[in-house]
PDB file of C-alpha atoms and ligand atoms in Angstrom:
ATOM      1  CA  UNK A   1       7.296   9.845 -12.792  1.00 88.00           C
ATOM      2  CA  UNK A   2       4.007  11.352 -13.904  1.00 95.00           C
ATOM      3  CA  UNK A   3       2.704  13.332 -10.942  1.00 98.00           C
ATOM      4  CA  UNK A   4      -0.987  13.838 -10.243  1.00 98.00           C
ATOM      5  CA  UNK A   5      -2.124  17.558 -10.690  1.00 98.00           C
ATOM      6  CA  UNK A   6      -3.672  18.849  -7.492  1.00 98.00           C
ATOM      7  CA  UNK A   7      -5.711  21.890  -6.777  1.00 98.00           C
ATOM      8  CA  UNK A   8      -5.986  22.904  -3.140  1.00 98.00           C
ATOM      9  CA  UNK A   9      -9.021  24.943  -1.820  1.00 98.00           C
ATOM     10  CA  UNK A  10      -8.612  27.261   1.192  1.00 98.00           C
ATOM     11  CA  UNK A  11     -10.445  29.940   2.998  1.00 98.00           C
ATOM     12  CA  UNK A  12      -7.859  30.966   5.622  1.00 98.00           C
ATOM     13  CA  UNK A  13      -4.521  30.507   7.122  1.00 98.00           C
ATOM     14  CA  UNK A  14      -3.361  27.711   4.834  1.00 98.00           C
ATOM     15  CA  UNK A  15      -1.128  25.689   7.100  1.00 98.00           C
ATOM     16  CA  UNK A  16      -2.403  22.407   5.785  1.00 98.00           C
ATOM     17  CA  UNK A  17      -2.081  23.631   2.216  1.00 98.00           C
ATOM     18  CA  UNK A  18       1.555  24.593   3.062  1.00 98.00           C
ATOM     19  CA  UNK A  19       2.260  21.071   4.523  1.00 98.00           C
ATOM     20  CA  UNK A  20       1.072  19.682   1.053  1.00 98.00           C
ATOM     21  CA  UNK A  21       3.309  22.256  -0.808  1.00 98.00           C
ATOM     22  CA  UNK A  22       6.317  21.312   1.361  1.00 98.00           C
ATOM     23  CA  UNK A  23       5.612  17.586   0.805  1.00 98.00           C
ATOM     24  CA  UNK A  24       5.319  18.057  -2.939  1.00 98.00           C
ATOM     25  CA  UNK A  25       8.825  19.533  -3.145  1.00 97.00           C
ATOM     26  CA  UNK A  26      10.263  16.151  -2.655  1.00 97.00           C
ATOM     27  CA  UNK A  27      11.124  14.723  -6.015  1.00 97.00           C
ATOM     28  CA  UNK A  28       9.620  11.293  -5.403  1.00 97.00           C
ATOM     29  CA  UNK A  29       6.214  12.755  -4.115  1.00 98.00           C
ATOM     30  CA  UNK A  30       3.624  11.653  -6.581  1.00 98.00           C
ATOM     31  CA  UNK A  31       1.607  14.751  -6.752  1.00 98.00           C
ATOM     32  CA  UNK A  32       2.308  18.348  -7.561  1.00 98.00           C
ATOM     33  CA  UNK A  33       0.046  21.416  -6.438  1.00 98.00           C
ATOM     34  CA  UNK A  34      -0.660  23.206  -9.573  1.00 98.00           C
ATOM     35  CA  UNK A  35      -3.194  25.853  -8.176  1.00 98.00           C
ATOM     36  CA  UNK A  36      -4.410  27.144  -4.904  1.00 98.00           C
ATOM     37  CA  UNK A  37      -7.924  28.662  -5.001  1.00 98.00           C
ATOM     38  CA  UNK A  38      -9.446  30.656  -2.137  1.00 98.00           C
ATOM     39  CA  UNK A  39     -13.036  31.902  -1.883  1.00 97.00           C
ATOM     40  CA  UNK A  40     -11.749  34.532   0.539  1.00 97.00           C
ATOM     41  CA  UNK A  41      -9.639  37.341  -1.048  1.00 97.00           C
ATOM     42  CA  UNK A  42      -8.246  38.115   2.402  1.00 98.00           C
ATOM     43  CA  UNK A  43      -7.037  34.522   3.183  1.00 98.00           C
ATOM     44  CA  UNK A  44      -3.521  34.579   4.628  1.00 98.00           C
ATOM     45  CA  UNK A  45      -2.881  31.292   2.837  1.00 98.00           C
ATOM     46  CA  UNK A  46      -2.734  33.070  -0.522  1.00 98.00           C
ATOM     47  CA  UNK A  47       0.491  34.864   0.484  1.00 98.00           C
ATOM     48  CA  UNK A  48       1.843  31.540   1.721  1.00 98.00           C
ATOM     49  CA  UNK A  49       1.168  29.934  -1.614  1.00 98.00           C
ATOM     50  CA  UNK A  50       2.769  32.769  -3.486  1.00 98.00           C
ATOM     51  CA  UNK A  51       5.867  32.495  -1.281  1.00 97.00           C
ATOM     52  CA  UNK A  52       6.246  29.046  -2.720  1.00 97.00           C
ATOM     53  CA  UNK A  53       5.715  30.331  -6.199  1.00 97.00           C
ATOM     54  CA  UNK A  54       2.452  28.427  -6.601  1.00 98.00           C
ATOM     55  CA  UNK A  55      -0.282  29.982  -8.808  1.00 98.00           C
ATOM     56  CA  UNK A  56      -3.265  31.284  -6.956  1.00 98.00           C
ATOM     57  CA  UNK A  57      -6.865  32.235  -7.748  1.00 98.00           C
ATOM     58  CA  UNK A  58      -9.496  33.961  -5.846  1.00 98.00           C
ATOM     59  CA  UNK A  59     -13.124  33.103  -6.489  1.00 97.00           C
ATOM     60  CA  UNK A  60     -15.027  35.375  -4.145  1.00 95.00           C
ATOM     61  CA  UNK A  61     -18.273  33.562  -3.151  1.00 93.00           C
ATOM     62  CA  UNK A  62     -19.910  36.792  -2.155  1.00 93.00           C
ATOM     63  CA  UNK A  63     -21.005  38.161  -5.602  1.00 90.00           C
ATOM     64  CA  UNK A  64     -22.641  34.842  -6.128  1.00 90.00           C
ATOM     65  CA  UNK A  65     -24.939  35.277  -3.151  1.00 89.00           C
ATOM     66  CA  UNK A  66     -26.761  32.063  -2.519  1.00 90.00           C
ATOM     67  CA  UNK A  67     -26.114  30.690  -6.019  1.00 92.00           C
ATOM     68  CA  UNK A  68     -23.737  27.949  -4.978  1.00 93.00           C
ATOM     69  CA  UNK A  69     -23.865  26.426  -8.521  1.00 94.00           C
ATOM     70  CA  UNK A  70     -22.663  29.712 -10.119  1.00 95.00           C
ATOM     71  CA  UNK A  71     -19.795  29.990  -7.592  1.00 96.00           C
ATOM     72  CA  UNK A  72     -18.842  26.290  -8.509  1.00 97.00           C
ATOM     73  CA  UNK A  73     -19.027  26.877 -12.291  1.00 97.00           C
ATOM     74  CA  UNK A  74     -16.257  29.523 -11.692  1.00 97.00           C
ATOM     75  CA  UNK A  75     -14.269  27.102  -9.540  1.00 98.00           C
ATOM     76  CA  UNK A  76     -14.721  24.306 -11.987  1.00 98.00           C
ATOM     77  CA  UNK A  77     -13.388  26.615 -14.740  1.00 98.00           C
ATOM     78  CA  UNK A  78     -10.146  27.362 -12.758  1.00 98.00           C
ATOM     79  CA  UNK A  79      -9.735  23.587 -12.012  1.00 98.00           C
ATOM     80  CA  UNK A  80     -10.112  22.761 -15.529  1.00 98.00           C
ATOM     81  CA  UNK A  81      -7.842  25.534 -16.867  1.00 98.00           C
ATOM     82  CA  UNK A  82      -5.024  24.024 -14.663  1.00 98.00           C
ATOM     83  CA  UNK A  83      -6.032  20.493 -15.572  1.00 98.00           C
ATOM     84  CA  UNK A  84      -6.497  19.417 -11.951  1.00 98.00           C
ATOM     85  CA  UNK A  85      -6.941  15.778 -11.380  1.00 98.00           C
ATOM     86  CA  UNK A  86      -7.291  15.692  -7.510  1.00 98.00           C
ATOM     87  CA  UNK A  87      -8.684  18.357  -5.170  1.00 98.00           C
ATOM     88  CA  UNK A  88      -7.644  18.853  -1.527  1.00 98.00           C
ATOM     89  CA  UNK A  89     -10.010  20.971   0.700  1.00 98.00           C
ATOM     90  CA  UNK A  90      -7.654  22.618   3.359  1.00 98.00           C
ATOM     91  CA  UNK A  91      -9.637  24.700   5.639  1.00 97.00           C
ATOM     92  CA  UNK A  92     -12.116  25.433   2.855  1.00 98.00           C
ATOM     93  CA  UNK A  93     -15.220  26.910   4.534  1.00 95.00           C
ATOM     94  CA  UNK A  94     -17.810  26.690   1.793  1.00 93.00           C
ATOM     95  CA  UNK A  95     -20.351  23.939   1.529  1.00 92.00           C
ATOM     96  CA  UNK A  96     -20.283  22.294  -1.901  1.00 96.00           C
ATOM     97  CA  UNK A  97     -23.311  21.177  -3.762  1.00 96.00           C
ATOM     98  CA  UNK A  98     -24.176  17.559  -4.187  1.00 97.00           C
ATOM     99  CA  UNK A  99     -23.520  17.818  -8.021  1.00 97.00           C
ATOM    100  CA  UNK A 100     -20.012  19.263  -7.475  1.00 97.00           C
ATOM    101  CA  UNK A 101     -19.164  16.695  -4.881  1.00 98.00           C
ATOM    102  CA  UNK A 102     -20.467  13.803  -7.005  1.00 97.00           C
ATOM    103  CA  UNK A 103     -18.420  15.107  -9.921  1.00 97.00           C
ATOM    104  CA  UNK A 104     -15.091  14.765  -7.865  1.00 98.00           C
ATOM    105  CA  UNK A 105     -16.104  11.553  -5.983  1.00 96.00           C
ATOM    106  CA  UNK A 106     -13.048   9.571  -5.167  1.00 97.00           C
ATOM    107  CA  UNK A 107     -10.913  12.445  -6.279  1.00 98.00           C
ATOM    108  CA  UNK A 108     -11.492  15.166  -3.512  1.00 98.00           C
ATOM    109  CA  UNK A 109     -10.091  14.941   0.115  1.00 98.00           C
ATOM    110  CA  UNK A 110     -10.841  16.893   3.103  1.00 98.00           C
ATOM    111  CA  UNK A 111      -9.189  17.345   6.474  1.00 98.00           C
ATOM    112  CA  UNK A 112     -11.081  17.569   9.647  1.00 98.00           C
ATOM    113  CA  UNK A 113      -9.548  18.245  13.157  1.00 98.00           C
ATOM    114  CA  UNK A 114     -11.282  15.467  14.992  1.00 98.00           C
ATOM    115  CA  UNK A 115     -11.611  11.643  14.747  1.00 98.00           C
ATOM    116  CA  UNK A 116     -14.639  11.371  12.626  1.00 98.00           C
ATOM    117  CA  UNK A 117     -17.358  10.509  12.739  1.00 98.00           C
ATOM    118  CA  UNK A 118     -17.042  12.149  16.150  1.00 98.00           C
ATOM    119  CA  UNK A 119     -17.277  15.922  16.253  1.00 98.00           C
ATOM    120  CA  UNK A 120     -18.115  16.955  12.734  1.00 98.00           C
ATOM    121  CA  UNK A 121     -18.893  20.552  11.795  1.00 97.00           C
ATOM    122  CA  UNK A 122     -17.627  23.678  13.407  1.00 96.00           C
ATOM    123  CA  UNK A 123     -15.685  23.799  16.752  1.00 98.00           C
ATOM    124  CA  UNK A 124     -14.517  20.338  16.710  1.00 98.00           C
ATOM    125  CA  UNK A 125     -12.000  21.033  19.653  1.00 98.00           C
ATOM    126  CA  UNK A 126     -14.724  22.573  21.720  1.00 98.00           C
ATOM    127  CA  UNK A 127     -17.028  19.585  21.047  1.00 98.00           C
ATOM    128  CA  UNK A 128     -14.350  17.196  22.018  1.00 98.00           C
ATOM    129  CA  UNK A 129     -13.585  18.971  25.376  1.00 98.00           C
ATOM    130  CA  UNK A 130     -17.221  19.211  26.127  1.00 98.00           C
ATOM    131  CA  UNK A 131     -17.644  15.499  25.531  1.00 98.00           C
ATOM    132  CA  UNK A 132     -14.651  14.754  27.808  1.00 98.00           C
ATOM    133  CA  UNK A 133     -12.820  12.455  25.420  1.00 98.00           C
ATOM    134  CA  UNK A 134      -9.271  11.523  26.396  1.00 98.00           C
ATOM    135  CA  UNK A 135      -8.082  11.092  22.750  1.00 98.00           C
ATOM    136  CA  UNK A 136      -8.821  13.442  19.869  1.00 98.00           C
ATOM    137  CA  UNK A 137      -7.117  13.650  16.540  1.00 98.00           C
ATOM    138  CA  UNK A 138      -7.422  14.376  12.817  1.00 98.00           C
ATOM    139  CA  UNK A 139      -9.109  12.711   9.889  1.00 98.00           C
ATOM    140  CA  UNK A 140      -8.485  12.836   6.137  1.00 98.00           C
ATOM    141  CA  UNK A 141     -11.436  11.615   4.209  1.00 98.00           C
ATOM    142  CA  UNK A 142     -13.011  11.512   0.777  1.00 98.00           C
ATOM    143  CA  UNK A 143     -15.535  14.213   0.413  1.00 98.00           C
ATOM    144  CA  UNK A 144     -19.235  13.010   0.245  1.00 97.00           C
ATOM    145  CA  UNK A 145     -22.266  15.066  -0.298  1.00 95.00           C
ATOM    146  CA  UNK A 146     -22.916  15.434   3.444  1.00 94.00           C
ATOM    147  CA  UNK A 147     -20.237  17.585   5.162  1.00 91.00           C
ATOM    148  CA  UNK A 148     -17.572  15.690   7.101  1.00 93.00           C
ATOM    149  CA  UNK A 149     -18.680  12.324   6.086  1.00 95.00           C
ATOM    150  CA  UNK A 150     -17.037  10.043   3.485  1.00 97.00           C
ATOM    151  CA  UNK A 151     -14.689   7.207   3.526  1.00 98.00           C
ATOM    152  CA  UNK A 152     -11.738   7.694   5.848  1.00 98.00           C
ATOM    153  CA  UNK A 153      -8.184   7.621   4.284  1.00 98.00           C
ATOM    154  CA  UNK A 154      -6.081   8.389   7.252  1.00 98.00           C
ATOM    155  CA  UNK A 155      -6.404   9.380  10.925  1.00 98.00           C
ATOM    156  CA  UNK A 156      -4.066  10.308  13.747  1.00 98.00           C
ATOM    157  CA  UNK A 157      -4.774  10.424  17.384  1.00 98.00           C
ATOM    158  CA  UNK A 158      -3.359  12.786  20.021  1.00 98.00           C
ATOM    159  CA  UNK A 159      -3.961  12.827  23.889  1.00 98.00           C
ATOM    160  CA  UNK A 160      -6.368  15.418  25.392  1.00 98.00           C
ATOM    161  CA  UNK A 161      -4.793  16.894  28.405  1.00 98.00           C
ATOM    162  CA  UNK A 162      -6.682  17.949  31.555  1.00 97.00           C
ATOM    163  CA  UNK A 163      -5.757  21.510  31.196  1.00 98.00           C
ATOM    164  CA  UNK A 164      -6.443  21.716  27.499  1.00 98.00           C
ATOM    165  CA  UNK A 165      -8.434  24.717  25.952  1.00 98.00           C
ATOM    166  CA  UNK A 166      -9.760  24.535  22.391  1.00 98.00           C
ATOM    167  CA  UNK A 167      -6.662  26.438  21.404  1.00 98.00           C
ATOM    168  CA  UNK A 168      -3.997  24.186  22.998  1.00 98.00           C
ATOM    169  CA  UNK A 169      -5.884  21.120  21.593  1.00 98.00           C
ATOM    170  CA  UNK A 170      -6.034  22.655  18.195  1.00 98.00           C
ATOM    171  CA  UNK A 171      -2.185  23.190  18.270  1.00 98.00           C
ATOM    172  CA  UNK A 172      -1.564  19.511  19.193  1.00 98.00           C
ATOM    173  CA  UNK A 173      -4.048  18.315  16.618  1.00 98.00           C
ATOM    174  CA  UNK A 174      -2.618  20.639  13.880  1.00 98.00           C
ATOM    175  CA  UNK A 175       0.729  19.066  14.154  1.00 98.00           C
ATOM    176  CA  UNK A 176      -0.744  15.677  13.158  1.00 98.00           C
ATOM    177  CA  UNK A 177      -2.835  17.172  10.445  1.00 98.00           C
ATOM    178  CA  UNK A 178       0.320  18.369   8.879  1.00 98.00           C
ATOM    179  CA  UNK A 179       1.498  14.713   8.842  1.00 98.00           C
ATOM    180  CA  UNK A 180      -1.522  12.911   7.696  1.00 98.00           C
ATOM    181  CA  UNK A 181      -2.666  15.147   4.856  1.00 98.00           C
ATOM    182  CA  UNK A 182       0.645  14.770   2.798  1.00 98.00           C
ATOM    183  CA  UNK A 183       0.529  11.093   3.690  1.00 98.00           C
ATOM    184  CA  UNK A 184      -3.099  10.644   2.523  1.00 98.00           C
ATOM    185  CA  UNK A 185      -2.527  12.542  -0.647  1.00 98.00           C
ATOM    186  CA  UNK A 186       0.543  10.529  -1.360  1.00 98.00           C
ATOM    187  CA  UNK A 187      -1.351   7.284  -0.914  1.00 98.00           C
ATOM    188  CA  UNK A 188      -4.202   8.475  -3.165  1.00 98.00           C
ATOM    189  CA  UNK A 189      -1.878   9.794  -5.826  1.00 98.00           C
ATOM    190  CA  UNK A 190       0.033   6.538  -5.832  1.00 97.00           C
ATOM    191  CA  UNK A 191      -3.194   4.677  -6.491  1.00 97.00           C
ATOM    192  CA  UNK A 192      -2.895   2.694  -3.256  1.00 97.00           C
ATOM    193  CA  UNK A 193      -6.244   3.565  -1.780  1.00 98.00           C
ATOM    194  CA  UNK A 194      -8.983   1.181  -2.640  1.00 96.00           C
ATOM    195  CA  UNK A 195     -12.573   1.730  -1.670  1.00 95.00           C
ATOM    196  CA  UNK A 196     -14.415  -1.332  -0.374  1.00 94.00           C
ATOM    197  CA  UNK A 197     -17.827  -0.380   0.755  1.00 91.00           C
ATOM    198  CA  UNK A 198     -17.357   2.585   2.963  1.00 94.00           C
ATOM    199  CA  UNK A 199     -13.829   1.535   4.024  1.00 97.00           C
ATOM    200  CA  UNK A 200     -10.538   2.584   2.333  1.00 97.00           C
ATOM    201  CA  UNK A 201      -7.941  -0.197   2.295  1.00 96.00           C
ATOM    202  CA  UNK A 202      -4.343   1.005   1.635  1.00 96.00           C
ATOM    203  CA  UNK A 203      -2.202  -1.371  -0.381  1.00 95.00           C
ATOM    204  CA  UNK A 204       1.393  -2.005   0.284  1.00 93.00           C
ATOM    205  CA  UNK A 205       2.013  -0.628   3.697  1.00 91.00           C
ATOM    206  CA  UNK A 206       2.903  -2.027   7.084  1.00 91.00           C
ATOM    207  CA  UNK A 207      -0.067  -1.988   9.452  1.00 89.00           C
ATOM    208  CA  UNK A 208       0.180   0.564  12.364  1.00 89.00           C
ATOM    209  CA  UNK A 209       0.832  -1.127  15.574  1.00 88.00           C
ATOM    210  CA  UNK A 210       1.019   1.386  18.448  1.00 91.00           C
ATOM    211  CA  UNK A 211      -1.641   1.941  20.984  1.00 94.00           C
ATOM    212  CA  UNK A 212      -2.205   5.449  22.579  1.00 96.00           C
ATOM    213  CA  UNK A 213      -3.307   5.100  26.188  1.00 96.00           C
ATOM    214  CA  UNK A 214      -4.584   8.083  28.026  1.00 96.00           C
ATOM    215  CA  UNK A 215      -3.765   8.769  30.947  1.00 94.00           C
ATOM    216  CA  UNK A 216      -0.469   7.004  30.405  1.00 89.00           C
ATOM    217  CA  UNK A 217       0.247   3.800  32.317  1.00 86.00           C
ATOM    218  CA  UNK A 218       3.858   4.486  33.329  1.00 74.00           C
ATOM    219  CA  UNK A 219       5.677   7.248  35.226  1.00 67.00           C
ATOM    220  CA  UNK A 220       2.653   7.921  37.514  1.00 68.00           C
ATOM    221  CA  UNK A 221       3.179  11.050  39.641  1.00 67.00           C
ATOM    222  CA  UNK A 222       3.082  10.303  43.423  1.00 69.00           C
ATOM    223  CA  UNK A 223      -0.656  10.121  44.434  1.00 71.00           C
ATOM    224  CA  UNK A 224      -2.045  13.224  46.038  1.00 66.00           C
ATOM    225  CA  UNK A 225      -3.703  12.459  49.320  1.00 67.00           C
TER     226      UNK A 225
HETATM  227  C1  GRF B   1      -7.621  22.945  10.131  1.00 55.84           C
HETATM  228  O1  GRF B   1      -7.767  22.548  11.500  1.00 55.84           O
HETATM  229  C2  GRF B   1      -8.524  21.893   9.270  1.00 55.84           C
HETATM  230  O2  GRF B   1      -8.541  20.645   9.878  1.00 55.84           O
HETATM  231  C3  GRF B   1      -9.806  22.448   9.390  1.00 55.84           C
HETATM  232  O3  GRF B   1      -9.612  23.953   9.418  1.00 55.84           O
HETATM  233  C4  GRF B   1      -8.251  24.245   9.874  1.00 55.84           C
HETATM  234  C5  GRF B   1      -7.611  24.969   8.760  1.00 55.84           C
HETATM  235  O4  GRF B   1      -6.371  25.359   9.147  1.00 55.84           O
HETATM  236  N1  GRF B   1     -10.698  22.001   8.318  1.00 55.84           N
HETATM  237  P1  GRF B   1      -5.244  25.756   7.986  1.00 55.84           P
HETATM  238  O5  GRF B   1      -6.095  26.912   7.238  1.00 55.84           O
HETATM  239  O6  GRF B   1      -4.975  24.719   7.180  1.00 55.84           O
HETATM  240  O7  GRF B   1      -4.164  26.383   8.676  1.00 55.84           O
END
């Protein structure tokens, strides 16, 4: 099998990156992670990637100041050097220019910790709690010029609990992030994802069937009087 060559871009912890690295260890996985790039020299994810013996590169955005294009030229050079075919943003905190995004259109994924288009941008969990939603989740989508938009490849839903804080909700959502990112990359690398208008259709899989109902219908606790 010829595997797709993937570059993962991070800025921090790198747990989603690690979920991709773990998945890619499977022989039948259709993608290999060939380079992890961080814009932050202090990103803990760099050590995580090195522990998996994956090449890493740091392209510090700070020397480039406001010159995003210069930062991206350096990034592009690293991606080219490693013959990257697909890019996964995994907690990558830099906004990318329209030109860069269009260059990678249909070949660059991002993960966001909410059910987009709800709660884009920063503090998705705080936004979800403030809005009082009963269900939140995670989204993997193609990157489009406007942040946290772009055709959705995969989503997973989790319940929001009454006593949730942004931190407890983040922990629950992160678990499903680690499931859907490797799934979405697999589907893309296998060529199963077809873009029809703004919708991604996925070929050759059974449709999902379960509903998540919150609060749950069964096992009601005795009613408090
Ligand atoms: C994740 O919640 C991801 O959805 C968001 O930033 C966080 C990054 O976490 N974009 P990690 O660095 O992958 O652990």
